[in-house]
Amino acid sequence: MDISKELELYQFEKLNEALFLHHPDAIFLLDLQGKFRMVNEKVCEITGYTRGQLIGASFDLLMEASMKAHTWARFRETTQDKPQRYETAVLTKEGVRHLDVTNFPLKNDSRVLAVFGIAKDITAKKQKEMELERYATLLENHNDELEIFRKILAHDMRKPVANALGFARLLQGTLNESKEKEIKHYLLHTVEFVDVMLRDLNELIALQSAGHMSKEVVDVGKVLKRTVNFFQEEIRQTGTTVAWHVAENTRICTIKAYLQSIIRNLISNALKYRSTERKPTIEVVAQLQKDVLIIQVTDNGIGMDLHAMGQELFQMHRRFAPKAAEGNGLGLYIVKQQVKLLGGQITVKSEIDKGSTFTITLPDKES
């Protein structure tokens, strides 16, 4: 062979060797069974294994479990003479590393002999993306909470303010001493309730702004009793029988304002959609099972056709019985959003003209 040709071939081989061994990205060669045949130093650096440990071993041993099926599918596509580019993740001695991989089929004229691959370590980029996703989720949750605060003020505050105005107007008229005393009692109770609600919300907003935990240990029995007392006048006027069952010292770590609002809205709905064909009854049961608080609010009201309602029951401004009672359709939407933010679930069972049962499950945890 001509000296110049030998020199040219030698230089070409050395160049290939230099590119393979010292390329800043991981470069590897896999046989058709997925076993390493060649790896450069970057592969060893990323995985934490020596060249001797990798050669002859399957890439499957390195794959993060959730990415195995995806990576094998891309590998098989490459063996079918279809170059692939994809992201995957491997388990290394230092933890999970994320890779941007490009696979090429290495072939002769008629068939694929092996798979040539280049992998770029994108772990830092993926971590930043995940951090941005986490912040986006936190921002979304924060915005959801702000929207809930707004709706509590606009929706939950409407009734007690209307009650207070009604009592105040009655006091402007001529009343006997007994009736005036009764009206003053209800007025004071309503104003106290509003005061408690505002203080709870202000404290919650302040804690959120300061970045502290917004949950606290809440006495479920006291919250339930206070909420039922709020409806005493309406309960008396409608002749409704209200029973509640909660074990003494039942406590849960949760957002107090949300818990109050959830119970208040469900009792309000039970009163609002009562049947005129029978004496209204409402039963509230709250029990702590392991680390979950289960609240059930059952009534014997007009009920509803859940099949016809579908997923619309908890949508904003959706009213399922507009002819039966006034309302703006926010109550159940607010309940659904509050339960969601507390990490819980809400389900409902109902039959037309038989009543409804709403079941709330809330986790008892600090975060």
Coordinates of C-alpha atoms in Angstrom, one line a residue, residues 35 37 40 63 85 89 100 122 124 138 145 153 164 224 258 268 289 299 320 322 330 332 334 354 361 364:
K35 CA -25.6 -5.5 25.1
R37 CA -20.0 -3.7 22.7
N40 CA -16.4 5.8 25.7
M63 CA -32.7 1.8 33.0
R85 CA -34.2 10.4 19.2
A89 CA -33.4 8.0 32.4
D100 CA -31.2 12.8 25.5
I122 CA -29.6 16.6 30.5
A124 CA -29.6 19.6 35.1
L138 CA -47.7 25.8 43.7
E145 CA -56.9 29.3 47.2
L153 CA -66.4 36.2 51.0
A164 CA -78.1 40.7 60.1
L224 CA -70.2 21.3 63.8
Y258 CA -62.5 25.4 54.7
S268 CA -77.6 25.2 53.8
Q289 CA -61.1 6.4 60.9
D299 CA -81.3 14.8 54.2
F320 CA -79.9 21.5 40.0
P322 CA -83.7 26.4 40.4
L330 CA -71.6 28.5 43.8
L332 CA -71.3 22.9 45.8
I334 CA -66.9 25.9 46.5
K354 CA -86.0 10.6 48.7
T361 CA -63.3 12.3 53.3
D364 CA -55.7 14.2 58.9

